C-alpha cells in the first residue's frame, strides 16, 4: 500500500532551526510537496521537489532523496507565525496526491 | 472570485438530512478534488474529477456523491447525513501535472447531530 510518515508534533524555539522529516512508499513518484496549514485554515503550497537535492526558498528549504524515499523541510530563523501543521504529500503514478497526516509545529518564545 | 470558493463556511445538519457542499473555481483547472480532514488522520480523498464530465472514487467515497457538469463547479452531496460525516471538507483543484500542486478552498466545517 501507499504510506507517508511524518512526526505528529515537534517543538522549537523562536529564532532557531527545525527539520521536519517525511518518508514515503508510493506506487510511482511524480514529485513531493510540502504544504503549510494554520489552524482552521486551508493548506497552502510551500515547495515542490521532483529531482534529488535541496530546493531553497527564503527561510524554507526542502530536500529530496528518491532512492531513500525521504524528504525533509528545513525552516530557519523560526518566527511565531511559523506555528502551523506541515503536510508532506507525494504525487503518485496517477498524478494524485497521497498525504501524510501532518506535523504540528509549536514555536516557543 | 479568485481561486476556489466553497459554501457554506460551516453548517450544523440533522442526521438523515440531505446536504450539498458547493465548490466553484475560476482558474479553468481540469482536475478537482474533495477531501475530508479529521484530527490525526490528515486529508482523505472522497471523490475526484480529472475533467468535466468524469468523476472517480477516492479513499472514502461511501455516503457521498459528486457531479462535474462543467469545468468550474464540483458539488459534493451527502444523501443522508450521519454523525461520522462530521468533519472539515476541503475542495481543491489542479491545473496540470507536477509543480503546480493543488489550490485549496477555505473549507466547510460540517457538524452532523
PDB file of C-alpha atoms in Angstrom:
ATOM      1  CA  UNK A   1       0.000   0.000   0.000  1.00  0.00           C
ATOM      2  CA  UNK A   2       0.894   3.644  -0.106  1.00  0.00           C
ATOM      3  CA  UNK A   3       2.225   5.297   3.011  1.00  0.00           C
ATOM      4  CA  UNK A   4       3.549   8.688   4.062  1.00  0.00           C
ATOM      5  CA  UNK A   5       5.144   9.013   7.511  1.00  0.00           C
ATOM      6  CA  UNK A   6       5.990  12.204   9.363  1.00  0.00           C
ATOM      7  CA  UNK A   7       6.220  13.054  13.068  1.00  0.00           C
ATOM      8  CA  UNK A   8       2.971  14.011  14.741  1.00  0.00           C
ATOM      9  CA  UNK A   9       4.300  17.017  16.638  1.00  0.00           C
ATOM     10  CA  UNK A  10       7.519  18.986  17.077  1.00  0.00           C
ATOM     11  CA  UNK A  11       8.502  21.888  19.305  1.00  0.00           C
ATOM     12  CA  UNK A  12      11.147  24.508  18.538  1.00  0.00           C
ATOM     13  CA  UNK A  13      12.277  27.888  19.815  1.00  0.00           C
ATOM     14  CA  UNK A  14      11.794  31.213  18.088  1.00  0.00           C
ATOM     15  CA  UNK A  15      14.884  32.109  16.040  1.00  0.00           C
ATOM     16  CA  UNK A  16      16.111  28.514  15.847  1.00  0.00           C
ATOM     17  CA  UNK A  17      16.150  25.969  13.006  1.00  0.00           C
ATOM     18  CA  UNK A  18      13.870  22.924  12.726  1.00  0.00           C
ATOM     19  CA  UNK A  19      13.862  19.981  10.326  1.00  0.00           C
ATOM     20  CA  UNK A  20      10.643  18.064   9.638  1.00  0.00           C
ATOM     21  CA  UNK A  21      11.204  14.641   8.092  1.00  0.00           C
ATOM     22  CA  UNK A  22       8.963  12.701   5.750  1.00  0.00           C
ATOM     23  CA  UNK A  23       9.371   9.154   4.459  1.00  0.00           C
ATOM     24  CA  UNK A  24       7.192   7.654   1.783  1.00  0.00           C
ATOM     25  CA  UNK A  25       6.281   4.459  -0.026  1.00  0.00           C
ATOM     26  CA  UNK A  26       4.056   5.051  -3.050  1.00  0.00           C
ATOM     27  CA  UNK A  27       3.139   3.450  -6.345  1.00  0.00           C
ATOM     28  CA  UNK A  28       5.065   5.700  -8.656  1.00  0.00           C
ATOM     29  CA  UNK A  29       6.550   9.103  -7.985  1.00  0.00           C
ATOM     30  CA  UNK A  30       5.822  12.371  -9.753  1.00  0.00           C
ATOM     31  CA  UNK A  31       7.053  14.784  -7.138  1.00  0.00           C
ATOM     32  CA  UNK A  32       6.852  15.596  -3.445  1.00  0.00           C
ATOM     33  CA  UNK A  33       5.072  18.589  -1.999  1.00  0.00           C
ATOM     34  CA  UNK A  34       5.128  20.403   1.309  1.00  0.00           C
ATOM     35  CA  UNK A  35       2.132  22.415   2.432  1.00  0.00           C
ATOM     36  CA  UNK A  36       1.618  24.666   5.436  1.00  0.00           C
ATOM     37  CA  UNK A  37      -1.714  24.694   7.242  1.00  0.00           C
ATOM     38  CA  UNK A  38      -2.558  27.129  10.012  1.00  0.00           C
ATOM     39  CA  UNK A  39      -5.263  26.052  12.437  1.00  0.00           C
ATOM     40  CA  UNK A  40      -8.714  26.488  10.931  1.00  0.00           C
ATOM     41  CA  UNK A  41      -7.371  27.382   7.502  1.00  0.00           C
ATOM     42  CA  UNK A  42      -6.751  25.652   4.191  1.00  0.00           C
ATOM     43  CA  UNK A  43      -3.379  24.140   3.265  1.00  0.00           C
ATOM     44  CA  UNK A  44      -1.126  26.446   1.263  1.00  0.00           C
ATOM     45  CA  UNK A  45       1.672  25.360  -1.081  1.00  0.00           C
ATOM     46  CA  UNK A  46       5.252  25.681   0.211  1.00  0.00           C
ATOM     47  CA  UNK A  47       7.536  23.637  -2.019  1.00  0.00           C
ATOM     48  CA  UNK A  48       7.864  21.009  -4.725  1.00  0.00           C
ATOM     49  CA  UNK A  49      10.728  18.551  -5.314  1.00  0.00           C
ATOM     50  CA  UNK A  50      10.911  16.117  -8.201  1.00  0.00           C
ATOM     51  CA  UNK A  51      14.701  15.706  -8.507  1.00  0.00           C
ATOM     52  CA  UNK A  52      17.129  14.776  -5.749  1.00  0.00           C
ATOM     53  CA  UNK A  53      18.652  17.635  -3.852  1.00  0.00           C
ATOM     54  CA  UNK A  54      17.858  20.789  -1.985  1.00  0.00           C
ATOM     55  CA  UNK A  55      15.401  23.493  -3.063  1.00  0.00           C
ATOM     56  CA  UNK A  56      15.763  26.762  -1.179  1.00  0.00           C
ATOM     57  CA  UNK A  57      13.078  29.397  -0.913  1.00  0.00           C
ATOM     58  CA  UNK A  58      13.828  32.120   1.585  1.00  0.00           C
ATOM     59  CA  UNK A  59      13.734  30.788   5.140  1.00  0.00           C
ATOM     60  CA  UNK A  60      12.329  27.454   3.927  1.00  0.00           C
ATOM     61  CA  UNK A  61      14.242  24.666   2.167  1.00  0.00           C
ATOM     62  CA  UNK A  62      13.117  21.229   1.066  1.00  0.00           C
ATOM     63  CA  UNK A  63      15.291  18.207   0.362  1.00  0.00           C
ATOM     64  CA  UNK A  64      14.531  15.032  -1.558  1.00  0.00           C
ATOM     65  CA  UNK A  65      16.232  11.642  -1.875  1.00  0.00           C
ATOM     66  CA  UNK A  66      14.198   9.439  -4.201  1.00  0.00           C
ATOM     67  CA  UNK A  67      16.380   6.357  -3.638  1.00  0.00           C
ATOM     68  CA  UNK A  68      15.712   6.572   0.112  1.00  0.00           C
ATOM     69  CA  UNK A  69      12.064   7.620  -0.159  1.00  0.00           C
ATOM     70  CA  UNK A  70      12.896  10.553   2.077  1.00  0.00           C
ATOM     71  CA  UNK A  71      12.363  14.277   2.255  1.00  0.00           C
ATOM     72  CA  UNK A  72      12.745  16.994   4.827  1.00  0.00           C
ATOM     73  CA  UNK A  73      11.516  20.540   5.236  1.00  0.00           C
ATOM     74  CA  UNK A  74      14.002  22.889   6.894  1.00  0.00           C
ATOM     75  CA  UNK A  75      12.745  26.077   8.499  1.00  0.00           C
ATOM     76  CA  UNK A  76      15.323  28.667   9.533  1.00  0.00           C
ATOM     77  CA  UNK A  77      15.063  31.747  11.768  1.00  0.00           C
ATOM     78  CA  UNK A  78      11.794  30.497  13.182  1.00  0.00           C
ATOM     79  CA  UNK A  79       9.063  33.038  13.816  1.00  0.00           C
ATOM     80  CA  UNK A  80       5.941  32.658  15.938  1.00  0.00           C
ATOM     81  CA  UNK A  81       3.838  32.786  12.763  1.00  0.00           C
ATOM     82  CA  UNK A  82       5.501  29.536  11.649  1.00  0.00           C
ATOM     83  CA  UNK A  83       3.423  27.689  14.245  1.00  0.00           C
ATOM     84  CA  UNK A  84       1.279  25.507  11.996  1.00  0.00           C
ATOM     85  CA  UNK A  85       0.910  21.992  10.660  1.00  0.00           C
ATOM     86  CA  UNK A  86       3.212  20.957   7.829  1.00  0.00           C
ATOM     87  CA  UNK A  87       1.868  18.394   5.386  1.00  0.00           C
ATOM     88  CA  UNK A  88       4.025  16.148   3.218  1.00  0.00           C
ATOM     89  CA  UNK A  89       2.378  14.794   0.055  1.00  0.00           C
ATOM     90  CA  UNK A  90       3.603  12.626  -2.815  1.00  0.00           C
ATOM     91  CA  UNK A  91       2.152  12.652  -6.324  1.00  0.00           C
ATOM     92  CA  UNK A  92       1.743   9.061  -7.440  1.00  0.00           C
ATOM     93  CA  UNK A  93       1.754   7.440 -10.883  1.00  0.00           C
ATOM     94  CA  UNK A  94      -1.853   8.612 -11.453  1.00  0.00           C
ATOM     95  CA  UNK A  95      -0.871  12.221 -10.646  1.00  0.00           C
ATOM     96  CA  UNK A  96      -2.905  12.173  -7.450  1.00  0.00           C
ATOM     97  CA  UNK A  97      -1.544  13.429  -4.145  1.00  0.00           C
ATOM     98  CA  UNK A  98      -1.059  10.975  -1.292  1.00  0.00           C
ATOM     99  CA  UNK A  99      -0.989  12.870   2.010  1.00  0.00           C
ATOM    100  CA  UNK A 100       0.789  12.396   5.280  1.00  0.00           C
ATOM    101  CA  UNK A 101      -1.153  13.143   8.474  1.00  0.00           C
ATOM    102  CA  UNK A 102       0.869  16.304   9.045  1.00  0.00           C
ATOM    103  CA  UNK A 103       3.367  17.539  11.633  1.00  0.00           C
ATOM    104  CA  UNK A 104       2.149  20.111  14.132  1.00  0.00           C
ATOM    105  CA  UNK A 105       4.977  22.559  14.785  1.00  0.00           C
ATOM    106  CA  UNK A 106       4.850  24.509  18.050  1.00  0.00           C
ATOM    107  CA  UNK A 107       7.110  27.544  18.336  1.00  0.00           C
ATOM    108  CA  UNK A 108       8.009  28.754  21.817  1.00  0.00           C
ATOM    109  CA  UNK A 109       9.393  32.224  22.609  1.00  0.00           C
TER     110      UNK A 109
ATOM    111  CA  UNK B   1     -13.884  35.209  -7.485  1.00  0.00           C
ATOM    112  CA  UNK B   2     -10.191  34.456  -7.305  1.00  0.00           C
ATOM    113  CA  UNK B   3      -9.261  30.814  -6.833  1.00  0.00           C
ATOM    114  CA  UNK B   4     -11.709  28.393  -5.239  1.00  0.00           C
ATOM    115  CA  UNK B   5     -14.864  29.306  -3.385  1.00  0.00           C
ATOM    116  CA  UNK B   6     -16.617  26.890  -1.043  1.00  0.00           C
ATOM    117  CA  UNK B   7     -20.041  27.305   0.523  1.00  0.00           C
ATOM    118  CA  UNK B   8     -21.261  27.203   3.165  1.00  0.00           C
ATOM    119  CA  UNK B   9     -18.392  28.051   5.516  1.00  0.00           C
ATOM    120  CA  UNK B  10     -19.970  25.998   8.264  1.00  0.00           C
ATOM    121  CA  UNK B  11     -23.172  24.056   8.808  1.00  0.00           C
ATOM    122  CA  UNK B  12     -24.933  22.122  11.541  1.00  0.00           C
ATOM    123  CA  UNK B  13     -27.042  19.391   9.984  1.00  0.00           C
ATOM    124  CA  UNK B  14     -29.538  16.951  11.448  1.00  0.00           C
ATOM    125  CA  UNK B  15     -28.776  13.290  10.835  1.00  0.00           C
ATOM    126  CA  UNK B  16     -30.690  11.878   7.887  1.00  0.00           C
ATOM    127  CA  UNK B  17     -30.867  15.179   6.031  1.00  0.00           C
ATOM    128  CA  UNK B  18     -29.503  15.740   2.541  1.00  0.00           C
ATOM    129  CA  UNK B  19     -26.794  18.363   2.065  1.00  0.00           C
ATOM    130  CA  UNK B  20     -24.806  19.705  -0.884  1.00  0.00           C
ATOM    131  CA  UNK B  21     -21.474  21.397  -0.375  1.00  0.00           C
ATOM    132  CA  UNK B  22     -20.650  23.775  -3.174  1.00  0.00           C
ATOM    133  CA  UNK B  23     -17.271  24.338  -4.822  1.00  0.00           C
ATOM    134  CA  UNK B  24     -16.515  26.750  -7.664  1.00  0.00           C
ATOM    135  CA  UNK B  25     -13.185  27.632  -9.243  1.00  0.00           C
ATOM    136  CA  UNK B  26     -12.291  30.313 -11.777  1.00  0.00           C
ATOM    137  CA  UNK B  27      -8.823  29.098 -12.748  1.00  0.00           C
ATOM    138  CA  UNK B  28     -10.024  26.780 -15.550  1.00  0.00           C
ATOM    139  CA  UNK B  29      -8.336  23.866 -13.823  1.00  0.00           C
ATOM    140  CA  UNK B  30      -9.211  20.477 -15.266  1.00  0.00           C
ATOM    141  CA  UNK B  31      -8.852  18.408 -12.092  1.00  0.00           C
ATOM    142  CA  UNK B  32     -10.885  18.914  -8.909  1.00  0.00           C
ATOM    143  CA  UNK B  33     -10.953  17.043  -5.625  1.00  0.00           C
ATOM    144  CA  UNK B  34     -12.965  16.708  -2.438  1.00  0.00           C
ATOM    145  CA  UNK B  35     -11.181  15.880   0.813  1.00  0.00           C
ATOM    146  CA  UNK B  36     -12.257  15.479   4.372  1.00  0.00           C
ATOM    147  CA  UNK B  37      -9.859  16.303   7.173  1.00  0.00           C
ATOM    148  CA  UNK B  38     -10.211  14.775  10.618  1.00  0.00           C
ATOM    149  CA  UNK B  39      -7.894  15.263  13.569  1.00  0.00           C
ATOM    150  CA  UNK B  40      -4.941  12.877  13.415  1.00  0.00           C
ATOM    151  CA  UNK B  41      -5.940  11.395  10.064  1.00  0.00           C
ATOM    152  CA  UNK B  42      -4.843  14.050   7.639  1.00  0.00           C
ATOM    153  CA  UNK B  43      -6.517  14.691   4.307  1.00  0.00           C
ATOM    154  CA  UNK B  44      -8.526  11.811   2.854  1.00  0.00           C
ATOM    155  CA  UNK B  45      -9.757  11.875  -0.721  1.00  0.00           C
ATOM    156  CA  UNK B  46     -13.514  11.401  -1.125  1.00  0.00           C
ATOM    157  CA  UNK B  47     -14.063  11.874  -4.861  1.00  0.00           C
ATOM    158  CA  UNK B  48     -12.198  13.454  -7.709  1.00  0.00           C
ATOM    159  CA  UNK B  49     -12.734  14.612 -11.273  1.00  0.00           C
ATOM    160  CA  UNK B  50      -9.939  14.737 -13.836  1.00  0.00           C
ATOM    161  CA  UNK B  51     -12.021  16.710 -16.326  1.00  0.00           C
ATOM    162  CA  UNK B  52     -15.571  17.934 -16.827  1.00  0.00           C
ATOM    163  CA  UNK B  53     -17.975  15.041 -17.330  1.00  0.00           C
ATOM    164  CA  UNK B  54     -15.874  12.473 -15.446  1.00  0.00           C
ATOM    165  CA  UNK B  55     -15.641  11.557 -11.775  1.00  0.00           C
ATOM    166  CA  UNK B  56     -13.867   8.914  -9.716  1.00  0.00           C
ATOM    167  CA  UNK B  57     -13.919   7.460  -6.221  1.00  0.00           C
ATOM    168  CA  UNK B  58     -11.229   8.236  -3.717  1.00  0.00           C
ATOM    169  CA  UNK B  59     -10.263   6.591  -0.454  1.00  0.00           C
ATOM    170  CA  UNK B  60     -13.520   7.265   1.463  1.00  0.00           C
ATOM    171  CA  UNK B  61     -16.396   7.645  -1.057  1.00  0.00           C
ATOM    172  CA  UNK B  62     -19.233   5.895   0.824  1.00  0.00           C
ATOM    173  CA  UNK B  63     -22.154   8.177   1.662  1.00  0.00           C
ATOM    174  CA  UNK B  64     -21.017  10.880  -0.781  1.00  0.00           C
ATOM    175  CA  UNK B  65     -21.679  11.639  -4.433  1.00  0.00           C
ATOM    176  CA  UNK B  66     -20.335  14.247  -6.847  1.00  0.00           C
ATOM    177  CA  UNK B  67     -21.049  15.620 -10.295  1.00  0.00           C
ATOM    178  CA  UNK B  68     -18.966  17.629 -12.758  1.00  0.00           C
ATOM    179  CA  UNK B  69     -21.296  19.180 -15.296  1.00  0.00           C
ATOM    180  CA  UNK B  70     -18.778  21.882 -16.245  1.00  0.00           C
ATOM    181  CA  UNK B  71     -15.183  22.900 -15.585  1.00  0.00           C
ATOM    182  CA  UNK B  72     -15.911  25.364 -12.794  1.00  0.00           C
ATOM    183  CA  UNK B  73     -18.300  23.541 -10.434  1.00  0.00           C
ATOM    184  CA  UNK B  74     -17.820  20.389  -8.403  1.00  0.00           C
ATOM    185  CA  UNK B  75     -20.564  19.929  -5.781  1.00  0.00           C
ATOM    186  CA  UNK B  76     -20.406  17.239  -3.101  1.00  0.00           C
ATOM    187  CA  UNK B  77     -23.674  15.721  -1.870  1.00  0.00           C
ATOM    188  CA  UNK B  78     -24.386  13.824   1.316  1.00  0.00           C
ATOM    189  CA  UNK B  79     -27.578  11.906   0.552  1.00  0.00           C
ATOM    190  CA  UNK B  80     -28.440  11.081   4.169  1.00  0.00           C
ATOM    191  CA  UNK B  81     -26.015  12.572   6.660  1.00  0.00           C
ATOM    192  CA  UNK B  82     -24.647  10.561   9.580  1.00  0.00           C
ATOM    193  CA  UNK B  83     -22.655  11.783  12.607  1.00  0.00           C
ATOM    194  CA  UNK B  84     -19.453  10.136  11.305  1.00  0.00           C
ATOM    195  CA  UNK B  85     -19.544  12.625   8.446  1.00  0.00           C
ATOM    196  CA  UNK B  86     -18.808  15.422  10.886  1.00  0.00           C
ATOM    197  CA  UNK B  87     -15.568  16.845   9.514  1.00  0.00           C
ATOM    198  CA  UNK B  88     -13.917  19.718   7.710  1.00  0.00           C
ATOM    199  CA  UNK B  89     -14.337  19.400   3.954  1.00  0.00           C
ATOM    200  CA  UNK B  90     -11.865  20.908   1.502  1.00  0.00           C
ATOM    201  CA  UNK B  91     -12.290  21.291  -2.216  1.00  0.00           C
ATOM    202  CA  UNK B  92      -9.110  21.553  -4.303  1.00  0.00           C
ATOM    203  CA  UNK B  93      -8.153  21.941  -7.932  1.00  0.00           C
ATOM    204  CA  UNK B  94      -5.100  21.322 -10.080  1.00  0.00           C
ATOM    205  CA  UNK B  95      -4.217  22.787 -13.445  1.00  0.00           C
ATOM    206  CA  UNK B  96      -1.711  20.207 -14.555  1.00  0.00           C
ATOM    207  CA  UNK B  97       0.835  17.704 -13.552  1.00  0.00           C
ATOM    208  CA  UNK B  98       3.656  18.279 -11.177  1.00  0.00           C
ATOM    209  CA  UNK B  99       4.881  21.577  -9.871  1.00  0.00           C
ATOM    210  CA  UNK B 100       1.513  23.334  -9.909  1.00  0.00           C
ATOM    211  CA  UNK B 101       0.335  21.399  -6.893  1.00  0.00           C
ATOM    212  CA  UNK B 102      -3.180  21.843  -5.628  1.00  0.00           C
ATOM    213  CA  UNK B 103      -5.074  25.009  -4.773  1.00  0.00           C
ATOM    214  CA  UNK B 104      -7.492  24.643  -1.875  1.00  0.00           C
ATOM    215  CA  UNK B 105     -10.742  26.320  -0.982  1.00  0.00           C
ATOM    216  CA  UNK B 106     -11.190  27.698   2.526  1.00  0.00           C
ATOM    217  CA  UNK B 107     -13.146  24.669   3.708  1.00  0.00           C
ATOM    218  CA  UNK B 108     -16.595  23.804   5.041  1.00  0.00           C
ATOM    219  CA  UNK B 109     -16.927  22.786   8.681  1.00  0.00           C
ATOM    220  CA  UNK B 110     -19.839  20.329   8.876  1.00  0.00           C
ATOM    221  CA  UNK B 111     -21.355  19.034  12.092  1.00  0.00           C
ATOM    222  CA  UNK B 112     -23.950  16.257  11.877  1.00  0.00           C
ATOM    223  CA  UNK B 113     -26.065  15.889  15.010  1.00  0.00           C
TER     224      UNK B 113
END
